mmCIF file of C-alpha atoms in Angstrom:
data_model
loop_
_atom_site.group_PDB
_atom_site.id
_atom_site.type_symbol
_atom_site.label_atom_id
_atom_site.label_comp_id
_atom_site.label_asym_id
_atom_site.label_seq_id
_atom_site.Cartn_x
_atom_site.Cartn_y
_atom_site.Cartn_z
ATOM 1 C CA UNK A 1 -7.306 -1.271 28.525
ATOM 2 C CA UNK A 2 -10.787 -1.486 27.184
ATOM 3 C CA UNK A 3 -13.738 -1.644 29.522
ATOM 4 C CA UNK A 4 -16.265 -4.239 28.312
ATOM 5 C CA UNK A 5 -19.925 -5.171 28.755
ATOM 6 C CA UNK A 6 -18.618 -8.016 30.896
ATOM 7 C CA UNK A 7 -16.951 -5.439 33.090
ATOM 8 C CA UNK A 8 -20.258 -3.501 33.477
ATOM 9 C CA UNK A 9 -21.991 -6.654 34.510
ATOM 10 C CA UNK A 10 -19.306 -7.531 36.953
ATOM 11 C CA UNK A 11 -19.692 -4.111 38.528
ATOM 12 C CA UNK A 12 -23.470 -4.468 38.656
ATOM 13 C CA UNK A 13 -23.110 -7.848 40.329
ATOM 14 C CA UNK A 14 -20.644 -6.471 42.909
ATOM 15 C CA UNK A 15 -22.898 -3.452 43.545
ATOM 16 C CA UNK A 16 -25.921 -5.637 44.198
ATOM 17 C CA UNK A 17 -24.101 -8.203 46.376
ATOM 18 C CA UNK A 18 -24.348 -10.826 43.628
ATOM 19 C CA UNK A 19 -27.969 -10.270 42.843
ATOM 20 C CA UNK A 20 -27.265 -9.523 39.224
ATOM 21 C CA UNK A 21 -24.626 -12.336 38.841
ATOM 22 C CA UNK A 22 -24.859 -13.911 35.406
ATOM 23 C CA UNK A 23 -27.998 -11.981 34.509
ATOM 24 C CA UNK A 24 -27.942 -9.490 31.803
ATOM 25 C CA UNK A 25 -31.521 -9.848 30.439
ATOM 26 C CA UNK A 26 -34.045 -7.237 31.518
ATOM 27 C CA UNK A 27 -36.384 -8.422 34.185
ATOM 28 C CA UNK A 28 -40.118 -8.588 33.661
ATOM 29 C CA UNK A 29 -40.731 -6.092 36.472
ATOM 30 C CA UNK A 30 -40.197 -2.870 34.525
ATOM 31 C CA UNK A 31 -43.292 -1.281 36.071
ATOM 32 C CA UNK A 32 -44.208 2.301 36.521
ATOM 33 C CA UNK A 33 -41.681 2.607 39.399
ATOM 34 C CA UNK A 34 -38.890 2.167 36.892
ATOM 35 C CA UNK A 35 -36.398 4.966 36.352
ATOM 36 C CA UNK A 36 -34.294 5.696 33.321
ATOM 37 C CA UNK A 37 -31.352 7.960 32.640
ATOM 38 C CA UNK A 38 -31.811 10.199 29.600
ATOM 39 C CA UNK A 39 -28.997 10.963 27.148
ATOM 40 C CA UNK A 40 -27.908 13.995 29.098
ATOM 41 C CA UNK A 41 -27.625 11.934 32.255
ATOM 42 C CA UNK A 42 -25.449 9.464 30.546
ATOM 43 C CA UNK A 43 -23.390 12.222 29.010
ATOM 44 C CA UNK A 44 -22.820 13.818 32.438
ATOM 45 C CA UNK A 45 -21.803 10.402 33.966
ATOM 46 C CA UNK A 46 -19.402 9.782 31.063
ATOM 47 C CA UNK A 47 -17.898 13.292 31.439
ATOM 48 C CA UNK A 48 -17.417 12.612 35.114
ATOM 49 C CA UNK A 49 -15.863 9.182 34.428
ATOM 50 C CA UNK A 50 -13.420 10.724 31.985
ATOM 51 C CA UNK A 51 -12.014 12.853 34.878
ATOM 52 C CA UNK A 52 -12.101 10.121 37.418
ATOM 53 C CA UNK A 53 -10.905 7.101 35.513
ATOM 54 C CA UNK A 54 -7.192 6.626 34.530
ATOM 55 C CA UNK A 55 -6.283 7.877 31.029
ATOM 56 C CA UNK A 56 -5.468 4.248 30.000
ATOM 57 C CA UNK A 57 -9.232 3.249 30.321
ATOM 58 C CA UNK A 58 -10.864 2.815 27.001
ATOM 59 C CA UNK A 59 -14.556 2.438 25.955
ATOM 60 C CA UNK A 60 -15.650 4.571 28.899
ATOM 61 C CA UNK A 61 -18.913 5.708 27.301
ATOM 62 C CA UNK A 62 -20.254 2.186 26.678
ATOM 63 C CA UNK A 63 -19.109 0.923 30.130
ATOM 64 C CA UNK A 64 -20.764 3.830 32.005
ATOM 65 C CA UNK A 65 -23.918 3.729 29.843
ATOM 66 C CA UNK A 66 -24.366 -0.011 30.389
ATOM 67 C CA UNK A 67 -23.634 0.092 34.140
ATOM 68 C CA UNK A 68 -25.492 3.279 35.038
ATOM 69 C CA UNK A 69 -28.634 2.504 33.020
ATOM 70 C CA UNK A 70 -29.026 -0.899 34.454
ATOM 71 C CA UNK A 71 -28.105 0.307 38.057
ATOM 72 C CA UNK A 72 -30.735 3.009 37.835
ATOM 73 C CA UNK A 73 -33.421 0.780 36.267
ATOM 74 C CA UNK A 74 -32.916 -1.917 38.891
ATOM 75 C CA UNK A 75 -32.954 0.553 41.842
ATOM 76 C CA UNK A 76 -35.368 3.375 41.192
ATOM 77 C CA UNK A 77 -34.592 5.052 44.512
ATOM 78 C CA UNK A 78 -30.990 5.219 43.667
ATOM 79 C CA UNK A 79 -31.879 6.417 40.209
ATOM 80 C CA UNK A 80 -33.754 9.414 41.695
ATOM 81 C CA UNK A 81 -30.629 10.241 43.708
ATOM 82 C CA UNK A 82 -28.446 10.028 40.597
ATOM 83 C CA UNK A 83 -30.782 12.317 38.660
ATOM 84 C CA UNK A 84 -30.910 14.793 41.533
ATOM 85 C CA UNK A 85 -27.097 14.758 41.853
ATOM 86 C CA UNK A 86 -26.716 15.408 38.131
ATOM 87 C CA UNK A 87 -29.135 18.342 38.437
ATOM 88 C CA UNK A 88 -27.015 19.787 41.283
ATOM 89 C CA UNK A 89 -23.804 19.469 39.327
ATOM 90 C CA UNK A 90 -25.487 21.104 36.388
ATOM 91 C CA UNK A 91 -26.929 23.978 38.419
ATOM 92 C CA UNK A 92 -23.518 24.654 39.895
ATOM 93 C CA UNK A 93 -21.707 24.682 36.580
ATOM 94 C CA UNK A 94 -24.411 26.719 34.854
ATOM 95 C CA UNK A 95 -23.876 29.365 37.521
ATOM 96 C CA UNK A 96 -20.186 29.383 37.331
ATOM 97 C CA UNK A 97 -19.408 28.514 33.693
ATOM 98 C CA UNK A 98 -22.756 29.123 32.025
ATOM 99 C CA UNK A 99 -22.703 25.496 30.713
ATOM 100 C CA UNK A 100 -23.783 22.131 31.959
ATOM 101 C CA UNK A 101 -21.124 19.793 33.373
ATOM 102 C CA UNK A 102 -20.976 17.571 30.381
ATOM 103 C CA UNK A 103 -20.149 20.550 28.049
ATOM 104 C CA UNK A 104 -17.146 21.676 30.109
ATOM 105 C CA UNK A 105 -13.597 21.137 29.254
ATOM 106 C CA UNK A 106 -11.755 18.391 31.171
ATOM 107 C CA UNK A 107 -9.908 21.034 33.125
ATOM 108 C CA UNK A 108 -13.141 22.847 34.129
ATOM 109 C CA UNK A 109 -14.700 19.555 35.101
ATOM 110 C CA UNK A 110 -11.697 18.912 37.448
ATOM 111 C CA UNK A 111 -12.015 22.387 38.900
ATOM 112 C CA UNK A 112 -15.734 21.893 39.477
ATOM 113 C CA UNK A 113 -15.042 18.781 41.612
ATOM 114 C CA UNK A 114 -12.586 20.766 43.679
ATOM 115 C CA UNK A 115 -14.535 23.960 43.925
ATOM 116 C CA UNK A 116 -17.911 22.566 44.684
ATOM 117 C CA UNK A 117 -16.134 20.769 46.682
ATOM 118 C CA UNK A 118 -16.813 17.168 45.844
ATOM 119 C CA UNK A 119 -13.266 15.789 46.395
ATOM 120 C CA UNK A 120 -13.485 16.379 50.139
ATOM 121 C CA UNK A 121 -17.266 15.787 50.725
ATOM 122 C CA UNK A 122 -18.401 12.847 52.773
ATOM 123 C CA UNK A 123 -20.604 10.484 50.724
ATOM 124 C CA UNK A 124 -24.008 10.835 52.355
ATOM 125 C CA UNK A 125 -27.138 9.907 50.279
ATOM 126 C CA UNK A 126 -29.493 12.254 52.052
ATOM 127 C CA UNK A 127 -26.988 14.990 52.884
ATOM 128 C CA UNK A 128 -25.996 18.295 51.192
ATOM 129 C CA UNK A 129 -25.845 18.469 47.523
ATOM 130 C CA UNK A 130 -22.092 18.018 47.498
ATOM 131 C CA UNK A 131 -22.473 14.929 49.664
ATOM 132 C CA UNK A 132 -25.088 13.557 47.303
ATOM 133 C CA UNK A 133 -22.971 14.176 44.279
ATOM 134 C CA UNK A 134 -20.107 12.378 46.037
ATOM 135 C CA UNK A 135 -22.328 9.454 46.997
ATOM 136 C CA UNK A 136 -24.537 9.006 43.826
ATOM 137 C CA UNK A 137 -22.031 10.061 41.197
ATOM 138 C CA UNK A 138 -18.375 9.969 42.088
ATOM 139 C CA UNK A 139 -18.338 6.967 44.549
ATOM 140 C CA UNK A 140 -20.755 4.964 42.356
ATOM 141 C CA UNK A 141 -18.592 5.504 39.201
ATOM 142 C CA UNK A 142 -15.396 4.713 41.076
ATOM 143 C CA UNK A 143 -16.797 1.612 42.633
ATOM 144 C CA UNK A 144 -18.117 0.389 39.264
ATOM 145 C CA UNK A 145 -14.644 0.946 37.829
ATOM 146 C CA UNK A 146 -12.569 -0.685 40.485
ATOM 147 C CA UNK A 147 -14.973 -3.592 41.064
ATOM 148 C CA UNK A 148 -14.169 -4.848 37.555
ATOM 149 C CA UNK A 149 -11.205 -6.942 36.547
ATOM 150 C CA UNK A 150 -10.095 -4.366 33.936
ATOM 151 C CA UNK A 151 -10.403 -1.401 36.313
ATOM 152 C CA UNK A 152 -8.685 -3.239 39.147
ATOM 153 C CA UNK A 153 -5.755 -4.153 36.752
ATOM 154 C CA UNK A 154 -5.419 -0.465 35.607
ATOM 155 C CA UNK A 155 -5.253 0.456 39.336
ATOM 156 C CA UNK A 156 -2.703 -2.301 40.117
ATOM 157 C CA UNK A 157 -5.190 -4.413 42.105
ATOM 158 C CA UNK A 158 -4.712 -7.780 40.464
ATOM 159 C CA UNK A 159 -7.349 -9.675 42.254
ATOM 160 C CA UNK A 160 -10.288 -7.483 43.523
ATOM 161 C CA UNK A 161 -12.708 -8.832 45.977
ATOM 162 C CA UNK A 162 -15.125 -11.289 44.359
ATOM 163 C CA UNK A 163 -12.959 -11.845 41.357
ATOM 164 C CA UNK A 164 -11.341 -15.371 41.428
ATOM 165 C CA UNK A 165 -7.612 -15.555 41.201
ATOM 166 C CA UNK A 166 -6.706 -18.854 42.759
ATOM 167 C CA UNK A 167 -4.077 -19.682 45.397
ATOM 168 C CA UNK A 168 -1.182 -18.481 43.146
ATOM 169 C CA UNK A 169 -2.445 -14.886 43.242
ATOM 170 C CA UNK A 170 -2.048 -14.595 47.019
ATOM 171 C CA UNK A 171 0.967 -16.747 47.434
ATOM 172 C CA UNK A 172 3.160 -14.648 45.186
ATOM 173 C CA UNK A 173 5.335 -12.007 46.689
ATOM 174 C CA UNK A 174 5.169 -8.344 45.588
ATOM 175 C CA UNK A 175 6.742 -7.520 42.248
#
């Protein structure tokens, strides 16, 4: 299933508690406090999403780029955490594999998440590097994916919180 711009906006809306609902135009407050992800940052997030998301997901690059760039732009403090977590992952993979995370094979990316160890780390924004990677990168990408109608459908969650489904969706028995 293809992830769309609408999915990215739905994820942004969910992440902000509805603050971004229906709004896709940039705000006028793009002052000096604004943070942006560079191409390498987007590449790293896409490489991570390719490991985290189901293989049936399509259009991952556009979805992640749209979601992450706007999320970071709207919340500069979160953006600084994302950039620091990307740096931590790259430092680790450069030490082990002599390459940045985005340049690794899919198998080496998976191994990195297990060896670092990200898969068992508690998500803590001001914790260890592993905890920050879990919080700012892994959990954020997973939340963005599963908060969308497309991602939820791929996971078998027909009606995610915040997505209208009507009374028929909860009155039906399991399939």
